[in-house]
XYZ file of C-alpha atoms in Angstrom:
443
model
C 3.367 -17.166 1.122
C 5.282 -20.297 2.165
C 8.812 -20.348 3.593
C 10.387 -21.271 0.266
C 8.856 -18.335 -1.584
C 9.579 -16.006 1.352
C 13.250 -17.043 1.376
C 13.578 -16.481 -2.367
C 11.799 -13.133 -2.087
C 14.089 -12.003 0.714
C 17.196 -12.882 -1.287
C 15.775 -11.143 -4.355
C 14.987 -8.030 -2.319
C 18.426 -7.968 -0.709
C 20.232 -8.490 -3.991
C 18.033 -5.950 -5.763
C 18.982 -3.230 -3.298
C 22.619 -4.219 -2.922
C 23.366 -4.375 -6.631
C 22.603 -0.661 -7.050
C 24.858 0.301 -4.149
C 27.529 -2.080 -5.448
C 27.445 -0.648 -8.992
C 27.871 2.899 -7.741
C 30.585 1.860 -5.293
C 32.477 0.092 -8.091
C 32.311 2.947 -10.597
C 32.074 6.333 -8.858
C 35.678 6.202 -7.574
C 36.854 6.173 -11.203
C 34.778 9.296 -11.946
C 36.277 10.843 -8.836
C 39.822 9.901 -9.863
C 39.418 11.447 -13.318
C 38.138 14.737 -11.881
C 40.951 14.706 -9.321
C 43.544 14.079 -12.029
C 42.268 16.988 -14.147
C 42.474 19.284 -11.121
C 46.049 18.208 -10.380
C 47.087 18.775 -14.015
C 45.215 22.032 -14.674
C 44.736 23.621 -11.275
C 41.087 24.283 -12.149
C 39.380 24.320 -8.770
C 36.029 23.327 -10.238
C 37.400 19.813 -10.662
C 38.631 19.807 -7.077
C 35.114 20.660 -5.943
C 33.662 17.921 -8.169
C 36.129 15.433 -6.674
C 35.144 16.375 -3.127
C 31.430 16.246 -3.913
C 31.693 12.848 -5.581
C 33.920 11.478 -2.801
C 31.149 12.160 -0.299
C 28.749 10.217 -2.507
C 31.273 7.376 -2.677
C 31.437 7.324 1.119
C 27.645 7.146 1.405
C 27.349 4.268 -1.022
C 30.343 2.462 0.419
C 28.686 2.432 3.831
C 25.300 1.301 2.533
C 26.893 -1.241 0.193
C 28.925 -2.689 3.038
C 25.819 -3.099 5.185
C 23.651 -4.616 2.454
C 26.479 -6.874 1.271
C 27.057 -8.166 4.796
C 23.359 -8.942 5.094
C 23.503 -10.946 1.860
C 26.412 -12.993 3.185
C 24.510 -13.869 6.348
C 21.369 -14.691 4.361
C 23.229 -17.283 2.325
C 23.945 -19.220 5.502
C 20.667 -18.568 7.296
C 18.224 -19.082 4.420
C 20.138 -21.671 2.369
C 22.117 -23.811 4.835
C 22.156 -26.941 2.642
C 23.600 -24.919 -0.200
C 26.359 -23.411 1.946
C 27.145 -26.754 3.564
C 28.188 -28.211 0.233
C 29.056 -25.140 -1.818
C 30.978 -23.162 0.804
C 34.186 -25.224 0.634
C 34.123 -25.125 -3.171
C 33.548 -21.472 -4.030
C 34.696 -19.958 -0.747
C 37.910 -18.633 -2.331
C 36.356 -15.755 -4.320
C 34.390 -14.719 -1.231
C 37.586 -14.730 0.850
C 39.437 -12.706 -1.756
C 36.459 -10.359 -2.014
C 36.784 -9.711 1.707
C 40.453 -8.799 1.202
C 39.570 -6.441 -1.654
C 36.860 -4.893 0.519
C 39.327 -4.182 3.339
C 41.798 -2.621 0.903
C 38.999 -0.471 -0.475
C 37.976 0.641 3.014
C 41.538 1.578 3.978
C 42.138 3.434 0.708
C 38.846 5.312 1.037
C 39.784 6.381 4.550
C 43.146 7.644 3.292
C 41.451 9.534 0.480
C 38.706 11.163 2.547
C 41.047 12.315 5.309
C 44.159 12.842 3.205
C 43.344 16.249 1.788
C 46.320 18.579 2.481
C 47.959 15.807 4.524
C 49.501 13.496 1.888
C 51.581 14.120 -1.170
C 49.037 15.279 -3.751
C 49.790 12.423 -6.198
C 49.810 9.790 -3.467
C 46.446 11.167 -2.382
C 45.166 10.767 -5.944
C 46.578 7.238 -6.052
C 44.568 6.232 -2.960
C 41.423 7.238 -4.844
C 42.451 5.032 -7.774
C 42.981 2.154 -5.350
C 39.423 2.636 -4.079
C 38.106 2.169 -7.613
C 40.330 -0.762 -8.574
C 39.692 -2.685 -5.336
C 35.949 -2.013 -5.596
C 35.880 -3.300 -9.173
C 37.901 -6.395 -8.217
C 35.546 -6.989 -5.295
C 32.547 -6.921 -7.616
C 34.189 -9.260 -10.126
C 34.988 -11.789 -7.391
C 31.385 -11.842 -6.173
C 30.164 -12.289 -9.749
C 32.628 -15.191 -10.111
C 30.916 -16.896 -7.166
C 27.521 -16.375 -8.790
C 28.901 -17.634 -12.104
C 29.877 -20.875 -10.344
C 26.217 -21.390 -9.471
C 25.433 -21.135 -13.181
C 28.412 -23.192 -14.279
C 29.530 -25.537 -11.460
C 33.176 -26.555 -11.699
C 36.082 -27.580 -9.522
C 34.635 -30.762 -8.017
C 33.359 -34.232 -8.809
C 29.803 -35.041 -7.765
C 29.654 -38.754 -6.918
C 26.764 -40.408 -5.062
C 25.692 -37.128 -3.500
C 29.235 -36.286 -2.373
C 31.393 -33.366 -3.520
C 34.874 -34.805 -4.096
C 38.222 -33.683 -5.555
C 37.558 -30.021 -4.808
C 39.664 -27.486 -6.747
C 38.873 -23.869 -5.654
C 40.857 -22.362 -8.538
C 38.833 -24.198 -11.171
C 35.668 -23.326 -9.265
C 36.496 -19.627 -9.291
C 37.563 -19.536 -12.939
C 34.585 -21.502 -14.200
C 33.288 -21.248 -17.747
C 30.824 -18.499 -16.916
C 32.966 -16.168 -14.816
C 34.521 -14.125 -17.639
C 31.324 -13.440 -19.583
C 29.346 -12.595 -16.434
C 32.102 -10.429 -14.932
C 32.598 -8.542 -18.192
C 28.885 -7.982 -18.720
C 28.312 -6.875 -15.122
C 31.325 -4.546 -15.013
C 30.327 -2.733 -18.195
C 26.726 -2.573 -16.964
C 27.926 -0.938 -13.743
C 29.747 1.780 -15.694
C 26.790 2.370 -18.014
C 24.132 2.463 -15.285
C 26.120 4.635 -12.884
C 27.331 6.887 -15.674
C 23.845 7.591 -17.000
C 22.492 8.123 -13.482
C 25.203 10.633 -12.582
C 25.092 12.354 -15.980
C 21.304 12.603 -15.762
C 21.436 14.302 -12.364
C 23.994 16.845 -13.527
C 22.047 17.396 -16.765
C 18.976 18.206 -14.696
C 20.954 20.748 -12.670
C 22.207 22.357 -15.889
C 18.633 22.628 -17.196
C 17.675 24.311 -13.933
C 20.632 26.707 -14.376
C 21.966 25.728 -10.981
C 25.759 26.247 -10.749
C 26.096 25.418 -14.426
C 29.891 25.557 -14.565
C 30.212 22.924 -11.853
C 27.564 20.622 -13.245
C 28.599 20.805 -16.877
C 32.161 19.708 -16.029
C 30.770 16.845 -13.962
C 28.343 15.963 -16.746
C 31.134 15.651 -19.295
C 33.104 13.151 -17.229
C 30.141 10.968 -16.327
C 28.638 11.134 -19.835
C 31.864 9.864 -21.433
C 31.988 6.878 -19.074
C 28.272 6.180 -19.618
C 28.288 6.391 -23.397
C 31.471 4.370 -23.926
C 30.107 1.626 -21.668
C 26.719 1.656 -23.388
C 28.387 1.209 -26.786
C 30.515 -1.682 -25.498
C 27.649 -3.438 -23.730
C 26.163 -5.117 -26.848
C 29.526 -6.793 -27.445
C 29.614 -8.240 -23.932
C 25.952 -9.166 -24.318
C 26.775 -11.159 -27.437
C 29.530 -13.021 -25.565
C 27.118 -13.759 -22.707
C 24.348 -14.950 -25.037
C 26.629 -17.409 -26.823
C 27.924 -18.670 -23.483
C 24.391 -19.194 -22.122
C 23.339 -20.965 -25.338
C 26.138 -23.474 -24.824
C 25.862 -24.047 -21.061
C 22.252 -23.260 -20.142
C 19.951 -23.888 -23.109
C 16.908 -23.806 -20.823
C 17.750 -20.269 -19.725
C 18.211 -19.100 -23.311
C 14.920 -20.734 -24.295
C 13.148 -18.944 -21.438
C 14.813 -15.615 -22.293
C 13.515 -15.846 -25.849
C 10.316 -17.769 -25.010
C 11.621 -20.337 -27.487
C 9.303 -23.316 -27.041
C 10.210 -25.391 -30.097
C 13.638 -26.663 -31.128
C 14.319 -25.561 -34.685
C 16.885 -24.403 -37.204
C 16.869 -20.809 -38.468
C 15.300 -19.863 -35.128
C 13.693 -16.440 -35.066
C 14.642 -13.723 -32.604
C 11.545 -12.573 -30.737
C 10.981 -8.918 -29.900
C 8.318 -8.296 -27.276
C 5.388 -10.655 -27.181
C 3.363 -12.349 -24.455
C 4.412 -15.960 -23.735
C 1.605 -18.495 -23.414
C 3.228 -21.353 -21.490
C 0.099 -23.501 -21.701
C -0.160 -23.320 -25.487
C 3.622 -23.169 -25.954
C 3.606 -20.053 -28.102
C 4.231 -16.312 -27.989
C 1.475 -13.881 -28.902
C 1.919 -10.418 -30.437
C 5.682 -10.807 -30.964
C 7.847 -9.414 -33.734
C 10.011 -12.183 -35.217
C 13.310 -11.781 -37.055
C 13.943 -15.082 -38.909
C 17.292 -16.743 -38.247
C 18.490 -13.999 -35.911
C 18.361 -16.127 -32.744
C 20.373 -18.879 -34.429
C 23.003 -16.318 -35.393
C 23.161 -14.641 -31.996
C 23.341 -17.969 -30.161
C 25.690 -19.866 -32.442
C 27.042 -17.437 -35.044
C 25.161 -19.207 -37.836
C 21.781 -18.240 -39.276
C 20.995 -21.906 -39.963
C 22.062 -23.340 -36.590
C 19.635 -25.315 -34.461
C 18.541 -23.662 -31.210
C 17.314 -25.890 -28.407
C 13.775 -25.148 -27.303
C 11.919 -25.951 -24.110
C 10.403 -29.001 -25.821
C 13.728 -30.828 -25.376
C 13.982 -30.008 -21.691
C 11.981 -31.908 -19.043
C 9.130 -29.726 -17.879
C 10.190 -29.998 -14.229
C 13.446 -28.265 -15.251
C 11.799 -25.335 -17.035
C 12.537 -21.862 -15.654
C 9.606 -19.453 -15.221
C 9.319 -18.413 -18.862
C 7.240 -15.244 -18.615
C 9.326 -13.582 -15.890
C 12.614 -14.458 -17.585
C 11.379 -13.320 -21.003
C 9.955 -10.002 -19.813
C 13.084 -9.225 -17.786
C 15.289 -10.004 -20.786
C 13.203 -7.773 -23.051
C 13.412 -4.910 -20.541
C 17.182 -5.277 -20.233
C 17.764 -5.365 -23.993
C 15.250 -2.606 -24.701
C 16.734 -0.155 -22.196
C 20.259 -1.071 -23.261
C 19.353 -0.278 -26.855
C 17.926 3.110 -25.873
C 21.084 4.002 -23.942
C 23.205 2.885 -26.879
C 21.230 5.126 -29.255
C 21.603 8.087 -26.891
C 25.336 7.389 -26.832
C 25.555 7.366 -30.628
C 23.630 10.635 -30.747
C 25.944 12.161 -28.142
C 29.060 11.412 -30.188
C 27.419 12.597 -33.407
C 26.730 15.832 -31.541
C 30.340 16.172 -30.402
C 31.934 15.312 -33.747
C 29.473 16.492 -36.403
C 26.656 18.611 -34.968
C 28.187 20.918 -32.393
C 25.219 23.264 -32.754
C 23.127 20.615 -30.968
C 25.175 21.286 -27.846
C 23.054 24.367 -27.340
C 19.815 22.403 -27.456
C 17.993 21.514 -24.266
C 16.570 18.326 -25.751
C 19.953 16.571 -25.607
C 20.221 17.193 -21.878
C 16.630 16.079 -21.456
C 17.477 12.746 -23.081
C 20.105 12.150 -20.402
C 17.652 13.161 -17.692
C 15.107 10.658 -19.020
C 17.823 7.984 -19.137
C 18.819 8.533 -15.476
C 17.118 5.389 -14.087
C 17.377 3.248 -17.230
C 20.728 1.681 -16.467
C 19.760 0.535 -12.989
C 16.438 -0.832 -14.215
C 18.362 -2.769 -16.872
C 20.763 -4.097 -14.217
C 17.855 -5.289 -12.065
C 16.275 -6.940 -15.102
C 19.580 -8.586 -16.005
C 19.968 -10.101 -12.561
C 16.389 -11.316 -12.767
C 17.299 -13.134 -15.989
C 20.407 -14.612 -14.372
C 18.721 -15.845 -11.206
C 15.188 -16.717 -12.342
C 16.499 -18.210 -15.591
C 18.627 -20.672 -13.582
C 15.641 -22.084 -11.715
C 14.768 -24.642 -10.496
C 18.483 -25.031 -9.705
C 20.515 -23.221 -7.075
C 23.598 -25.089 -8.358
C 22.838 -25.650 -12.016
C 22.205 -29.310 -12.724
C 23.357 -30.396 -9.253
C 21.152 -29.022 -6.450
C 17.576 -27.757 -6.664
C 16.702 -24.522 -4.928
C 13.850 -26.121 -2.998
C 16.293 -28.616 -1.469
C 18.614 -25.876 -0.217
C 16.149 -23.752 1.770
C 16.198 -23.730 5.558
C 13.623 -25.938 7.325
C 13.197 -23.347 10.077
C 9.759 -21.661 10.210
C 9.038 -17.939 10.347
C 10.916 -16.837 7.228
C 7.871 -14.814 6.216
C 8.341 -12.464 9.183
C 12.030 -12.087 8.372
C 11.054 -11.081 4.841
C 8.696 -8.385 6.156
C 11.337 -7.049 8.553
C 14.046 -6.899 5.915
C 11.668 -5.220 3.485
C 11.074 -2.467 6.044
C 14.801 -2.155 6.727
C 15.707 -1.805 3.049
C 12.947 0.703 2.368
C 14.168 2.760 5.324
C 17.763 2.486 4.122
C 16.752 3.652 0.651
C 14.935 6.673 2.081
C 17.961 7.596 4.178
C 20.313 7.288 1.202
C 17.976 9.361 -0.985
C 17.847 12.060 1.703
C 21.627 12.135 2.095
C 22.152 12.373 -1.657
C 19.547 15.113 -2.002
C 21.254 17.081 0.751
C 24.638 16.490 -0.876
C 23.426 17.772 -4.257
C 21.779 20.798 -2.652
C 25.054 21.684 -0.917
C 26.954 21.966 -4.197
C 26.366 25.707 -4.169
C 28.384 25.998 -0.981
C 31.345 24.362 -2.688
C 31.326 26.553 -5.772
C 30.332 30.041 -6.864
C 26.889 31.022 -8.117
C 27.917 31.935 -11.650
C 25.646 30.886 -14.467
C 26.993 30.004 -17.902
C 25.075 29.299 -21.103
C 23.676 25.794 -21.331
C 25.805 24.941 -24.403
C 27.900 23.061 -21.893
C 27.927 19.539 -23.057
């Protein structure tokens, strides 16, 4: 493993861990705020207990997210100094604003955790809302910085110099809205299904059913609404990528040949040497429609892009298929859930519905990881699309391989610690609430 591959692997590892913590940190405060609001309006102490339990989870993920996010910031400068030298002054604004949002989130979380029975009850609730809003804004600002890498704006590139810098245009580049929308909805869907799946499992085990069924309802609503909205944001993102990054779209779909009425490929094994896809299911004209809103539109293939600018096709294609496949499954579960609520209430007594949510527990986060793989690998070989190649941005310092090994060990250890803390938190639910058991028709 050379330094270049080690540096890319370390960034991928760091981002892969951080994005899970970030998603939960962005979304869980909203779950918490809803439960808190219901308690304040109804006086039902179950919702107070849910709020307290979830707030402890928020604290755990805030701490781990802060650590992993700080590491990512340092890695940008240490592993990619050439990139930061030129890019820092251009897209530094969203990072600065993200730091402000992070500090607001930290202060609000402190107020919320230590404000029980100390603040006015509605002001206390409001601090929890601030945690969620500032966390969501923080995530959007970071995504805006990543979007700039996919759609550079706010400067003129003349003879290797970055001139006429405009940080506002850089932050609000052409890709920021579609990426921020897609990522925000993905965070709600992935976190919602993960939380709902855990509570569904506890209901199936008949462990403090009253507590867990109330928690399940809140998280399931967030999860299912987000999963139903995600295809719409995905369509916006696909059309945006087709316009700005045709090479990425071609790699996502393993689309080797430029053609009209381009077929949408489901599955398949790309053969980059023979420029074809084996064992795929093709839907004629569907790719043209999804990319350009016209079944007869021409879709640019990899044949029109210089080979040295091709992204890794197989990795990008497989990751895209995983993301879309899992998103479709979560969408179908969501449709089934609302059919159950509105038309088939007898299904609420069936264990199989809860089991579907249990099975879906990790799906959202796997889809998020796959989506970021598409975003980052599909941009290669560019670190700033069309301007700077990734290989030209890496540090010349030796020994990156050892740093990669060390950080791998650190992140594995951090994951084990977080898993232990969450397991202990879930097991302590019984101490927060009574041991009554209700029927499982709780959904």
